[in-house]
Amino acid sequence: MDLYEYQGKELFRRFGIAVSEGRLVTSPEEARTAAQELGGQVVVKAQVLTGGRGKAGGIKLAEGPEDAEQHARDILGLDIRGHVVRKLWIEAASEIEREYYLSLTFDRGEKKALFMFTKEGGVDIEEVAAERPEALAKLHVDPLEGFQAYQARRLIYGAGIEDEGEQKQIAKLAARLYTAFVECDAMLCEVNPLIVTPSGEVKALDSKFTVDDNALYKHPDIAEMRDLDAYPPEERAAREKDVTYVKLDGEVGVLGNGAGLVMSTLDVVALAGGQPANFCDLGGGGDAEGVVDALEIISADPQVKSILFNIFGGITRCDEVARGILQALERLTIEEPIVVRLDGTNAEEGRALLKEAAPPNLHVEPTMLDAARRAVELAP
Ligand code: GDP
Ligand code: MN
């Protein structure tokens, strides 16, 4: 889950990383009030889940409340790479002497966290990495060893930081960033720019913070930060119902149990000459509730012309899923034809149940390929 800048900064603050004071607002009037409260110059910052806001006109310096209100008016509603601005972060402006770049992410190959640090911050880091790789200091952190003081020094000297005051502050900040990264189960913590003020203070002026979705159950406070309005409507409904769903472009709705099986189902639909309309994983369950929720979300997509149910029973029992399907069909009106393939644990019982009930528009096929072909045929 990607966090907004203001949310990432909230986490930074919790871990003792220096950030500026600010206020979250949603209207020009609130922006004016926030600027009044903060006093002096403020920065009006678009809160969207994408980078490059500055270049897109989503970051503006304001001299005072009136100016802040005007900038807020200009920035609210702005489309930044497909993200419409609905929230602003009004922050006490900082004086900037230098802009650095510091990030912490995963190097999956090395199975270690990876720090990247360069004095050439503020701009596109990809450019620095491509054109001047020697300016970019990289450092792996062994998860068992943790981030040690000698590593902080290596990182800082590696990037060529010579000022002693800066060295000390950055070492401390990097250690705190590592703690935040580990304790929040982050996938990415990026500070660009990490600034040095004219008085020599180091602080985080921006934040990109991504938390591992699979760890959110451990962090209810972070999970709560999710902004459902930032997702497409189908995915929003799916999240509310706890259904794993990704919208795709085709016409065959797909539902399976287990991510791997669903991925293969997408392939088989393509092999049969069709296009999947979505990825939807029922997970380990197959109870009526889960099936109803999933069917509701899939069939709400107007592009869907047929629905393919692909279940391989392991722990999940096929008779249970068959009951789920039948109950779901009693509760919902589904216009599209449904093709079902059941295999594995209690598959025969499951198929027998479907055959006995024989709801209209439901087709049972013996194999995955047969089922995919049928679903494609039925989705003209
Ligand atoms: P991004 O464009 O989405 O990465 O947004 P940032 O928060 O990184 O802001 C972009 C740029 O705006 C920064 O690199 C700074 O140069 C400038 N900026 C942001 N906040 C301030 C501030 O408080 N004072 C000054 N002088 N410039 C700022
Ligand atoms: Mn930035």
mmCIF file of C-alpha atoms and ligand atoms in Angstrom:
data_model
loop_
_atom_site.group_PDB
_atom_site.id
_atom_site.type_symbol
_atom_site.label_atom_id
_atom_site.label_comp_id
_atom_site.label_asym_id
_atom_site.label_seq_id
_atom_site.Cartn_x
_atom_site.Cartn_y
_atom_site.Cartn_z
ATOM 1 C CA MET A 1 0.000 0.000 0.000
ATOM 2 C CA ASP A 2 1.356 3.380 -1.025
ATOM 3 C CA LEU A 3 0.986 6.165 1.500
ATOM 4 C CA TYR A 4 0.487 9.824 0.780
ATOM 5 C CA GLU A 5 3.341 12.168 1.580
ATOM 6 C CA TYR A 6 1.596 13.481 4.680
ATOM 7 C CA GLN A 7 1.016 9.936 5.955
ATOM 8 C CA GLY A 8 4.607 8.921 5.342
ATOM 9 C CA LYS A 9 5.746 12.030 7.161
ATOM 10 C CA GLU A 10 3.475 11.148 10.068
ATOM 11 C CA LEU A 11 5.317 7.823 10.309
ATOM 12 C CA PHE A 12 8.687 9.576 9.914
ATOM 13 C CA ARG A 13 7.769 11.830 12.805
ATOM 14 C CA ARG A 14 6.879 8.827 14.971
ATOM 15 C CA PHE A 15 10.326 7.398 14.397
ATOM 16 C CA GLY A 16 12.101 10.646 15.170
ATOM 17 C CA ILE A 17 12.905 11.700 11.610
ATOM 18 C CA ALA A 18 12.822 15.477 11.269
ATOM 19 C CA VAL A 19 9.951 16.823 9.149
ATOM 20 C CA SER A 20 8.253 20.224 8.923
ATOM 21 C CA GLU A 21 5.003 21.068 10.579
ATOM 22 C CA GLY A 22 1.938 20.962 8.363
ATOM 23 C CA ARG A 23 -1.823 20.571 7.996
ATOM 24 C CA LEU A 24 -3.996 18.440 5.734
ATOM 25 C CA VAL A 25 -6.756 20.402 3.983
ATOM 26 C CA THR A 26 -9.360 19.795 1.291
ATOM 27 C CA SER A 27 -10.497 23.329 0.391
ATOM 28 C CA PRO A 28 -8.947 26.729 -0.395
ATOM 29 C CA GLU A 29 -10.538 28.203 2.749
ATOM 30 C CA GLU A 30 -8.943 25.526 4.908
ATOM 31 C CA ALA A 31 -5.646 26.182 3.161
ATOM 32 C CA ARG A 32 -5.876 29.837 4.163
ATOM 33 C CA THR A 33 -6.599 28.943 7.806
ATOM 34 C CA ALA A 34 -3.761 26.423 7.849
ATOM 35 C CA ALA A 35 -1.355 29.034 6.482
ATOM 36 C CA GLN A 36 -2.522 31.485 9.140
ATOM 37 C CA GLU A 37 -1.887 28.949 11.864
ATOM 38 C CA LEU A 38 1.517 27.962 10.539
ATOM 39 C CA GLY A 39 2.566 31.557 9.944
ATOM 40 C CA GLY A 40 5.109 32.858 7.428
ATOM 41 C CA GLN A 41 5.750 31.214 4.069
ATOM 42 C CA VAL A 42 4.094 27.877 3.427
ATOM 43 C CA VAL A 43 4.267 25.275 0.689
ATOM 44 C CA VAL A 44 1.014 24.045 -0.840
ATOM 45 C CA LYS A 45 1.530 20.412 -1.808
ATOM 46 C CA ALA A 46 -0.828 18.210 -3.836
ATOM 47 C CA GLN A 47 -1.398 14.866 -2.136
ATOM 48 C CA VAL A 48 -1.542 12.215 -4.849
ATOM 49 C CA LEU A 49 -0.126 8.706 -5.013
ATOM 50 C CA THR A 50 2.401 9.549 -7.702
ATOM 51 C CA GLY A 51 5.711 11.386 -7.929
ATOM 52 C CA GLY A 52 6.816 14.382 -9.964
ATOM 53 C CA ARG A 53 4.240 16.669 -8.429
ATOM 54 C CA GLY A 54 6.591 19.628 -8.513
ATOM 55 C CA LYS A 55 7.077 19.440 -12.288
ATOM 56 C CA ALA A 56 3.334 19.000 -12.795
ATOM 57 C CA GLY A 57 2.528 22.213 -10.937
ATOM 58 C CA GLY A 58 1.334 20.432 -7.806
ATOM 59 C CA ILE A 59 3.805 22.117 -5.419
ATOM 60 C CA LYS A 60 3.672 25.892 -4.887
ATOM 61 C CA LEU A 61 5.350 28.248 -2.476
ATOM 62 C CA ALA A 62 2.972 30.754 -0.838
ATOM 63 C CA GLU A 63 3.916 34.021 0.854
ATOM 64 C CA GLY A 64 0.990 33.926 3.247
ATOM 65 C CA PRO A 65 -2.651 32.881 3.812
ATOM 66 C CA GLU A 66 -4.077 34.685 0.804
ATOM 67 C CA ASP A 67 -1.468 33.272 -1.510
ATOM 68 C CA ALA A 68 -1.984 29.809 -0.039
ATOM 69 C CA GLU A 69 -5.702 30.023 -0.707
ATOM 70 C CA GLN A 70 -5.078 31.013 -4.319
ATOM 71 C CA HIS A 71 -2.567 28.207 -4.901
ATOM 72 C CA ALA A 72 -4.936 25.732 -3.261
ATOM 73 C CA ARG A 73 -7.652 26.824 -5.682
ATOM 74 C CA ASP A 74 -5.293 26.198 -8.615
ATOM 75 C CA ILE A 75 -4.007 22.855 -7.431
ATOM 76 C CA LEU A 76 -7.226 21.229 -6.186
ATOM 77 C CA GLY A 77 -8.813 19.317 -9.055
ATOM 78 C CA LEU A 78 -5.562 19.255 -11.026
ATOM 79 C CA ASP A 79 -4.870 15.995 -12.841
ATOM 80 C CA ILE A 80 -1.374 14.757 -12.092
ATOM 81 C CA ARG A 81 -0.629 11.716 -14.266
ATOM 82 C CA GLY A 82 -4.187 10.448 -13.936
ATOM 83 C CA HIS A 83 -4.487 11.301 -10.232
ATOM 84 C CA VAL A 84 -6.959 14.047 -9.405
ATOM 85 C CA VAL A 85 -5.897 16.228 -6.486
ATOM 86 C CA ARG A 86 -8.461 16.217 -3.678
ATOM 87 C CA LYS A 87 -6.209 16.822 -0.700
ATOM 88 C CA LEU A 88 -3.449 19.268 0.024
ATOM 89 C CA TRP A 89 -0.689 19.296 2.560
ATOM 90 C CA ILE A 90 0.110 22.808 3.740
ATOM 91 C CA GLU A 91 3.580 22.832 5.199
ATOM 92 C CA ALA A 92 5.735 25.483 6.848
ATOM 93 C CA ALA A 93 8.233 26.378 4.108
ATOM 94 C CA SER A 94 11.850 25.373 4.516
ATOM 95 C CA GLU A 95 14.898 27.226 3.331
ATOM 96 C CA ILE A 96 16.984 24.909 1.239
ATOM 97 C CA GLU A 97 20.760 24.979 1.007
ATOM 98 C CA ARG A 98 21.226 21.521 -0.501
ATOM 99 C CA GLU A 99 18.964 18.674 -1.686
ATOM 100 C CA TYR A 100 20.070 15.054 -1.181
ATOM 101 C CA TYR A 101 18.376 11.743 -1.904
ATOM 102 C CA LEU A 102 18.034 8.874 0.563
ATOM 103 C CA SER A 103 16.036 5.695 0.128
ATOM 104 C CA LEU A 104 15.627 2.266 1.568
ATOM 105 C CA THR A 105 14.121 -0.565 -0.416
ATOM 106 C CA PHE A 106 14.471 -4.308 -0.953
ATOM 107 C CA ASP A 107 17.081 -5.971 -3.043
ATOM 108 C CA ARG A 108 15.291 -9.241 -3.614
ATOM 109 C CA GLY A 109 18.288 -10.840 -5.285
ATOM 110 C CA GLU A 110 20.482 -10.178 -2.255
ATOM 111 C CA LYS A 111 17.607 -10.811 0.182
ATOM 112 C CA LYS A 112 18.618 -7.658 2.008
ATOM 113 C CA ALA A 113 17.418 -4.137 2.503
ATOM 114 C CA LEU A 114 19.232 -1.656 0.275
ATOM 115 C CA PHE A 115 20.108 1.930 1.117
ATOM 116 C CA MET A 116 20.725 4.382 -1.698
ATOM 117 C CA PHE A 117 22.106 7.790 -0.979
ATOM 118 C CA THR A 118 23.367 10.623 -3.133
ATOM 119 C CA LYS A 119 24.124 14.315 -2.842
ATOM 120 C CA GLU A 120 22.357 14.803 -6.154
ATOM 121 C CA GLY A 121 18.823 14.776 -4.844
ATOM 122 C CA GLY A 122 15.669 16.653 -5.669
ATOM 123 C CA VAL A 123 15.731 15.537 -9.314
ATOM 124 C CA ASP A 124 15.021 12.240 -11.033
ATOM 125 C CA ILE A 125 17.065 9.631 -9.265
ATOM 126 C CA GLU A 126 16.864 7.343 -12.297
ATOM 127 C CA GLU A 127 18.846 9.939 -14.196
ATOM 128 C CA VAL A 128 21.608 9.998 -11.580
ATOM 129 C CA ALA A 129 21.705 6.205 -11.494
ATOM 130 C CA ALA A 130 21.984 6.008 -15.284
ATOM 131 C CA GLU A 131 24.332 8.890 -15.992
ATOM 132 C CA ARG A 132 26.474 9.196 -12.889
ATOM 133 C CA PRO A 133 26.316 5.859 -11.050
ATOM 134 C CA GLU A 134 29.460 6.702 -9.060
ATOM 135 C CA ALA A 135 27.544 9.529 -7.347
ATOM 136 C CA LEU A 136 25.067 7.032 -5.929
ATOM 137 C CA ALA A 137 26.190 5.237 -2.755
ATOM 138 C CA LYS A 138 24.582 1.833 -2.237
ATOM 139 C CA LEU A 139 24.649 -0.254 0.892
ATOM 140 C CA HIS A 140 23.014 -3.551 1.795
ATOM 141 C CA VAL A 141 21.837 -4.247 5.316
ATOM 142 C CA ASP A 142 21.815 -7.786 6.623
ATOM 143 C CA PRO A 143 18.477 -8.334 8.373
ATOM 144 C CA LEU A 144 20.087 -10.289 11.217
ATOM 145 C CA GLU A 145 22.870 -7.793 11.789
ATOM 146 C CA GLY A 146 20.707 -4.709 11.505
ATOM 147 C CA PHE A 147 22.013 -1.296 10.513
ATOM 148 C CA GLN A 148 25.338 -0.666 12.250
ATOM 149 C CA ALA A 149 27.168 2.590 12.878
ATOM 150 C CA TYR A 150 30.057 1.608 10.606
ATOM 151 C CA GLN A 151 27.589 1.095 7.781
ATOM 152 C CA ALA A 152 26.109 4.544 8.312
ATOM 153 C CA ARG A 153 29.636 5.967 7.984
ATOM 154 C CA ARG A 154 30.268 3.951 4.851
ATOM 155 C CA LEU A 155 27.058 5.249 3.300
ATOM 156 C CA ILE A 156 27.818 8.848 4.186
ATOM 157 C CA TYR A 157 31.457 8.801 3.061
ATOM 158 C CA GLY A 158 30.394 6.882 -0.021
ATOM 159 C CA ALA A 159 28.199 9.780 -1.070
ATOM 160 C CA GLY A 160 30.952 12.290 -0.223
ATOM 161 C CA ILE A 161 29.326 14.141 2.699
ATOM 162 C CA GLU A 162 32.142 16.128 4.289
ATOM 163 C CA ASP A 163 30.455 18.367 6.816
ATOM 164 C CA GLU A 164 30.642 16.838 10.274
ATOM 165 C CA GLY A 165 27.306 18.202 11.462
ATOM 166 C CA GLU A 166 25.597 16.756 8.400
ATOM 167 C CA GLN A 167 27.358 13.437 8.831
ATOM 168 C CA LYS A 168 26.062 13.067 12.375
ATOM 169 C CA GLN A 169 22.499 14.020 11.538
ATOM 170 C CA ILE A 170 22.341 11.833 8.448
ATOM 171 C CA ALA A 171 23.772 8.833 10.312
ATOM 172 C CA LYS A 172 21.080 9.195 12.953
ATOM 173 C CA LEU A 173 18.366 9.781 10.381
ATOM 174 C CA ALA A 174 19.400 6.745 8.298
ATOM 175 C CA ALA A 175 19.314 4.533 11.401
ATOM 176 C CA ARG A 176 15.832 5.793 12.226
ATOM 177 C CA LEU A 177 14.719 5.278 8.653
ATOM 178 C CA TYR A 178 15.913 1.683 8.902
ATOM 179 C CA THR A 179 13.948 1.191 12.118
ATOM 180 C CA ALA A 180 10.836 2.689 10.502
ATOM 181 C CA PHE A 181 11.324 0.463 7.450
ATOM 182 C CA VAL A 182 11.583 -2.711 9.520
ATOM 183 C CA GLU A 183 8.943 -1.919 12.119
ATOM 184 C CA CYS A 184 6.350 -0.783 9.591
ATOM 185 C CA ASP A 185 7.074 -3.726 7.250
ATOM 186 C CA ALA A 186 7.794 -1.224 4.500
ATOM 187 C CA MET A 187 8.753 -2.076 0.918
ATOM 188 C CA LEU A 188 10.039 1.412 0.242
ATOM 189 C CA CYS A 189 10.982 4.474 2.267
ATOM 190 C CA GLU A 190 12.223 7.274 0.042
ATOM 191 C CA VAL A 191 13.219 10.782 1.014
ATOM 192 C CA ASN A 192 13.693 13.024 -2.014
ATOM 193 C CA PRO A 193 14.784 15.602 -1.219
ATOM 194 C CA LEU A 194 16.492 15.158 2.083
ATOM 195 C CA ILE A 195 17.446 18.772 2.650
ATOM 196 C CA VAL A 196 20.094 20.724 4.480
ATOM 197 C CA THR A 197 18.888 24.161 5.581
ATOM 198 C CA PRO A 198 21.183 27.212 5.643
ATOM 199 C CA SER A 199 21.552 26.716 9.407
ATOM 200 C CA GLY A 200 22.749 23.149 8.791
ATOM 201 C CA GLU A 201 19.640 21.281 9.833
ATOM 202 C CA VAL A 202 18.902 18.044 7.972
ATOM 203 C CA LYS A 203 15.284 17.051 7.368
ATOM 204 C CA ALA A 204 12.918 15.087 5.184
ATOM 205 C CA LEU A 205 11.119 17.389 2.772
ATOM 206 C CA ASP A 206 9.248 14.665 0.911
ATOM 207 C CA SER A 207 8.220 11.097 1.641
ATOM 208 C CA LYS A 208 7.393 8.027 -0.389
ATOM 209 C CA PHE A 209 6.365 5.217 1.896
ATOM 210 C CA THR A 210 5.076 1.842 0.736
ATOM 211 C CA VAL A 211 3.951 -0.781 3.222
ATOM 212 C CA ASP A 212 3.705 -4.498 2.431
ATOM 213 C CA ASP A 213 0.004 -5.278 1.976
ATOM 214 C CA ASN A 214 0.504 -8.698 3.480
ATOM 215 C CA ALA A 215 1.778 -7.177 6.725
ATOM 216 C CA LEU A 216 -1.038 -4.684 7.161
ATOM 217 C CA TYR A 217 -2.845 -6.966 9.588
ATOM 218 C CA LYS A 218 -0.034 -6.204 12.019
ATOM 219 C CA HIS A 219 -0.486 -2.458 11.602
ATOM 220 C CA PRO A 220 -4.151 -1.523 11.960
ATOM 221 C CA ASP A 221 -3.190 2.140 12.318
ATOM 222 C CA ILE A 222 -1.431 2.103 8.938
ATOM 223 C CA ALA A 223 -4.116 -0.047 7.290
ATOM 224 C CA GLU A 224 -6.583 2.645 8.277
ATOM 225 C CA MET A 225 -4.646 5.183 6.241
ATOM 226 C CA ARG A 226 -5.860 3.578 3.030
ATOM 227 C CA ASP A 227 -7.799 6.018 0.918
ATOM 228 C CA LEU A 228 -10.462 4.035 -0.904
ATOM 229 C CA ASP A 229 -11.279 6.966 -3.176
ATOM 230 C CA ALA A 230 -7.888 6.566 -4.826
ATOM 231 C CA TYR A 231 -8.846 3.196 -6.414
ATOM 232 C CA PRO A 232 -11.093 2.366 -9.407
ATOM 233 C CA PRO A 233 -14.709 1.779 -8.240
ATOM 234 C CA GLU A 234 -14.667 -1.997 -8.804
ATOM 235 C CA GLU A 235 -11.467 -2.406 -6.832
ATOM 236 C CA ARG A 236 -12.803 -0.163 -4.122
ATOM 237 C CA ALA A 237 -15.899 -2.360 -3.712
ATOM 238 C CA ALA A 238 -13.665 -5.433 -3.698
ATOM 239 C CA ARG A 239 -11.447 -4.050 -0.961
ATOM 240 C CA GLU A 240 -14.423 -3.188 1.182
ATOM 241 C CA LYS A 241 -15.547 -6.800 0.889
ATOM 242 C CA ASP A 242 -12.068 -8.228 1.315
ATOM 243 C CA VAL A 243 -12.085 -9.800 -2.153
ATOM 244 C CA THR A 244 -8.811 -10.017 -4.054
ATOM 245 C CA TYR A 245 -9.725 -8.413 -7.365
ATOM 246 C CA VAL A 246 -7.864 -6.672 -10.157
ATOM 247 C CA LYS A 247 -9.755 -5.225 -13.101
ATOM 248 C CA LEU A 248 -8.550 -6.181 -16.590
ATOM 249 C CA ASP A 249 -9.763 -5.289 -20.083
ATOM 250 C CA GLY A 250 -11.470 -8.388 -21.468
ATOM 251 C CA GLU A 251 -14.948 -9.893 -21.396
ATOM 252 C CA VAL A 252 -14.568 -13.201 -19.537
ATOM 253 C CA GLY A 253 -14.989 -12.741 -15.797
ATOM 254 C CA VAL A 254 -12.632 -15.066 -13.941
ATOM 255 C CA LEU A 255 -12.949 -16.500 -10.475
ATOM 256 C CA GLY A 256 -10.711 -19.127 -8.959
ATOM 257 C CA ASN A 257 -9.244 -20.251 -5.694
ATOM 258 C CA GLY A 258 -5.565 -19.469 -5.246
ATOM 259 C CA ALA A 259 -3.544 -16.802 -7.005
ATOM 260 C CA GLY A 260 -1.550 -19.336 -9.034
ATOM 261 C CA LEU A 261 -4.641 -21.053 -10.361
ATOM 262 C CA VAL A 262 -6.252 -17.743 -11.247
ATOM 263 C CA MET A 263 -3.119 -16.662 -13.123
ATOM 264 C CA SER A 264 -3.172 -19.917 -15.109
ATOM 265 C CA THR A 265 -6.856 -19.387 -15.771
ATOM 266 C CA LEU A 266 -6.102 -16.011 -17.328
ATOM 267 C CA ASP A 267 -3.606 -17.751 -19.599
ATOM 268 C CA VAL A 268 -6.047 -20.467 -20.564
ATOM 269 C CA VAL A 269 -8.749 -17.934 -21.384
ATOM 270 C CA ALA A 270 -6.240 -16.227 -23.680
ATOM 271 C CA LEU A 271 -5.310 -19.611 -25.176
ATOM 272 C CA ALA A 272 -8.982 -20.241 -25.911
ATOM 273 C CA GLY A 273 -9.052 -16.981 -27.851
ATOM 274 C CA GLY A 274 -10.676 -14.780 -25.219
ATOM 275 C CA GLN A 275 -9.670 -11.956 -22.920
ATOM 276 C CA PRO A 276 -10.038 -12.077 -19.154
ATOM 277 C CA ALA A 277 -12.059 -9.246 -17.601
ATOM 278 C CA ASN A 278 -10.439 -9.500 -14.217
ATOM 279 C CA PHE A 279 -8.297 -11.395 -11.772
ATOM 280 C CA CYS A 280 -10.298 -12.599 -8.789
ATOM 281 C CA ASP A 281 -9.054 -14.954 -6.112
ATOM 282 C CA LEU A 282 -11.502 -16.544 -3.702
ATOM 283 C CA GLY A 283 -8.598 -17.602 -1.546
ATOM 284 C CA GLY A 284 -8.822 -20.732 0.536
ATOM 285 C CA GLY A 285 -12.532 -20.394 1.248
ATOM 286 C CA GLY A 286 -15.441 -21.079 -1.017
ATOM 287 C CA ASP A 287 -18.334 -20.365 1.290
ATOM 288 C CA ALA A 288 -21.482 -18.753 -0.041
ATOM 289 C CA GLU A 289 -20.602 -15.380 1.447
ATOM 290 C CA GLY A 290 -17.280 -15.200 -0.378
ATOM 291 C CA VAL A 291 -18.804 -16.422 -3.654
ATOM 292 C CA VAL A 292 -21.657 -13.915 -3.451
ATOM 293 C CA ASP A 293 -19.249 -11.045 -2.813
ATOM 294 C CA ALA A 294 -16.953 -12.068 -5.651
ATOM 295 C CA LEU A 295 -19.783 -12.677 -8.138
ATOM 296 C CA GLU A 296 -21.319 -9.354 -7.276
ATOM 297 C CA ILE A 297 -18.105 -7.504 -7.990
ATOM 298 C CA ILE A 298 -17.312 -9.399 -11.200
ATOM 299 C CA SER A 299 -20.793 -9.057 -12.661
ATOM 300 C CA ALA A 300 -20.940 -5.335 -11.843
ATOM 301 C CA ASP A 301 -18.375 -4.771 -14.603
ATOM 302 C CA PRO A 302 -20.416 -3.984 -17.759
ATOM 303 C CA GLN A 303 -17.670 -5.462 -19.937
ATOM 304 C CA VAL A 304 -18.197 -8.956 -18.513
ATOM 305 C CA LYS A 305 -20.092 -11.254 -20.923
ATOM 306 C CA SER A 306 -19.508 -14.615 -19.273
ATOM 307 C CA ILE A 307 -18.069 -15.851 -15.999
ATOM 308 C CA LEU A 308 -15.598 -18.675 -15.589
ATOM 309 C CA PHE A 309 -15.372 -20.394 -12.243
ATOM 310 C CA ASN A 310 -12.217 -22.434 -11.880
ATOM 311 C CA ILE A 311 -11.879 -24.338 -8.620
ATOM 312 C CA PHE A 312 -9.274 -26.841 -7.638
ATOM 313 C CA GLY A 313 -10.199 -28.354 -4.316
ATOM 314 C CA GLY A 314 -7.339 -28.980 -1.946
ATOM 315 C CA ILE A 315 -8.284 -27.799 1.490
ATOM 316 C CA THR A 316 -11.251 -26.153 -0.176
ATOM 317 C CA ARG A 317 -13.945 -28.737 -0.781
ATOM 318 C CA CYS A 318 -15.683 -28.607 -4.146
ATOM 319 C CA ASP A 319 -19.086 -29.511 -2.696
ATOM 320 C CA GLU A 320 -18.777 -26.503 -0.398
ATOM 321 C CA VAL A 321 -18.000 -24.265 -3.363
ATOM 322 C CA ALA A 322 -20.892 -25.763 -5.347
ATOM 323 C CA ARG A 323 -23.227 -24.931 -2.459
ATOM 324 C CA GLY A 324 -21.740 -21.450 -2.380
ATOM 325 C CA ILE A 325 -22.419 -20.997 -6.096
ATOM 326 C CA LEU A 326 -26.005 -22.220 -5.772
ATOM 327 C CA GLN A 327 -26.693 -19.974 -2.798
ATOM 328 C CA ALA A 328 -25.122 -17.055 -4.577
ATOM 329 C CA LEU A 329 -27.361 -17.644 -7.607
ATOM 330 C CA GLU A 330 -30.402 -17.670 -5.340
ATOM 331 C CA ARG A 331 -29.444 -14.362 -3.843
ATOM 332 C CA LEU A 332 -28.177 -12.568 -6.933
ATOM 333 C CA THR A 333 -29.541 -12.078 -10.399
ATOM 334 C CA ILE A 334 -26.646 -12.818 -12.695
ATOM 335 C CA GLU A 335 -27.408 -12.208 -16.361
ATOM 336 C CA GLU A 336 -24.184 -13.622 -17.729
ATOM 337 C CA PRO A 337 -23.716 -17.343 -18.364
ATOM 338 C CA ILE A 338 -21.517 -19.064 -15.785
ATOM 339 C CA VAL A 339 -19.164 -21.893 -16.636
ATOM 340 C CA VAL A 340 -17.878 -24.026 -13.785
ATOM 341 C CA ARG A 341 -14.938 -26.359 -13.587
ATOM 342 C CA LEU A 342 -14.555 -28.241 -10.333
ATOM 343 C CA ASP A 343 -11.715 -30.623 -9.655
ATOM 344 C CA GLY A 344 -9.966 -32.069 -6.618
ATOM 345 C CA THR A 345 -11.425 -32.753 -3.177
ATOM 346 C CA ASN A 346 -15.121 -33.757 -3.369
ATOM 347 C CA ALA A 347 -15.347 -32.694 -7.029
ATOM 348 C CA GLU A 348 -17.884 -35.396 -7.859
ATOM 349 C CA GLU A 349 -20.159 -34.386 -5.000
ATOM 350 C CA GLY A 350 -19.850 -30.781 -6.123
ATOM 351 C CA ARG A 351 -20.713 -31.516 -9.729
ATOM 352 C CA ALA A 352 -23.633 -33.702 -8.635
ATOM 353 C CA LEU A 353 -25.030 -30.835 -6.574
ATOM 354 C CA LEU A 354 -24.834 -28.445 -9.528
ATOM 355 C CA LYS A 355 -26.367 -31.008 -11.863
ATOM 356 C CA GLU A 356 -29.255 -31.678 -9.500
ATOM 357 C CA ALA A 357 -30.062 -28.008 -8.961
ATOM 358 C CA ALA A 358 -29.441 -27.249 -12.642
ATOM 359 C CA PRO A 359 -29.830 -23.487 -12.455
ATOM 360 C CA PRO A 360 -30.412 -21.881 -15.851
ATOM 361 C CA ASN A 361 -27.332 -20.428 -17.503
ATOM 362 C CA LEU A 362 -24.910 -22.585 -15.557
ATOM 363 C CA HIS A 363 -22.595 -24.879 -17.488
ATOM 364 C CA VAL A 364 -20.360 -27.500 -15.936
ATOM 365 C CA GLU A 365 -17.249 -28.542 -17.852
ATOM 366 C CA PRO A 366 -14.859 -31.347 -16.976
ATOM 367 C CA THR A 367 -11.512 -29.622 -17.584
ATOM 368 C CA MET A 368 -9.992 -26.205 -17.320
ATOM 369 C CA LEU A 369 -9.458 -25.908 -21.073
ATOM 370 C CA ASP A 370 -13.013 -27.058 -21.892
ATOM 371 C CA ALA A 371 -14.365 -24.579 -19.393
ATOM 372 C CA ALA A 372 -12.290 -21.724 -20.782
ATOM 373 C CA ARG A 373 -13.381 -22.545 -24.362
ATOM 374 C CA ARG A 374 -16.991 -22.615 -23.310
ATOM 375 C CA ALA A 375 -16.718 -19.325 -21.421
ATOM 376 C CA VAL A 376 -15.094 -17.701 -24.449
ATOM 377 C CA GLU A 377 -17.809 -19.081 -26.770
ATOM 378 C CA LEU A 378 -20.482 -17.686 -24.493
ATOM 379 C CA ALA A 379 -18.880 -14.258 -24.461
ATOM 380 C CA PRO A 380 -19.309 -13.085 -28.033
HETATM 381 P P1 GDP B 1 7.747 15.868 -5.878
HETATM 382 O O1 GDP B 1 7.941 16.771 -7.027
HETATM 383 O O2 GDP B 1 6.468 15.094 -5.996
HETATM 384 O O3 GDP B 1 8.917 14.964 -5.642
HETATM 385 O O4 GDP B 1 7.560 16.814 -4.568
HETATM 386 P P2 GDP B 1 8.601 17.335 -3.475
HETATM 387 O O5 GDP B 1 7.929 17.374 -2.169
HETATM 388 O O6 GDP B 1 9.873 16.584 -3.542
HETATM 389 O O7 GDP B 1 8.855 18.820 -3.927
HETATM 390 C C1 GDP B 1 9.481 19.136 -5.164
HETATM 391 C C2 GDP B 1 10.441 20.283 -5.002
HETATM 392 O O8 GDP B 1 9.765 21.424 -4.501
HETATM 393 C C3 GDP B 1 11.536 20.022 -3.991
HETATM 394 O O9 GDP B 1 12.601 19.301 -4.549
HETATM 395 C C4 GDP B 1 11.922 21.424 -3.604
HETATM 396 O O10 GDP B 1 12.861 21.940 -4.523
HETATM 397 C C5 GDP B 1 10.627 22.206 -3.718
HETATM 398 N N1 GDP B 1 10.083 22.380 -2.348
HETATM 399 C C6 GDP B 1 9.261 21.579 -1.666
HETATM 400 N N2 GDP B 1 9.049 22.016 -0.416
HETATM 401 C C7 GDP B 1 9.781 23.145 -0.304
HETATM 402 C C8 GDP B 1 10.013 24.082 0.768
HETATM 403 O O11 GDP B 1 9.520 23.970 1.902
HETATM 404 N N3 GDP B 1 10.820 25.152 0.486
HETATM 405 C C9 GDP B 1 11.394 25.322 -0.736
HETATM 406 N N4 GDP B 1 12.170 26.372 -0.918
HETATM 407 N N5 GDP B 1 11.211 24.472 -1.748
HETATM 408 C C10 GDP B 1 10.423 23.401 -1.542
HETATM 409 MN MN MN B 2 10.164 14.513 -4.114
#
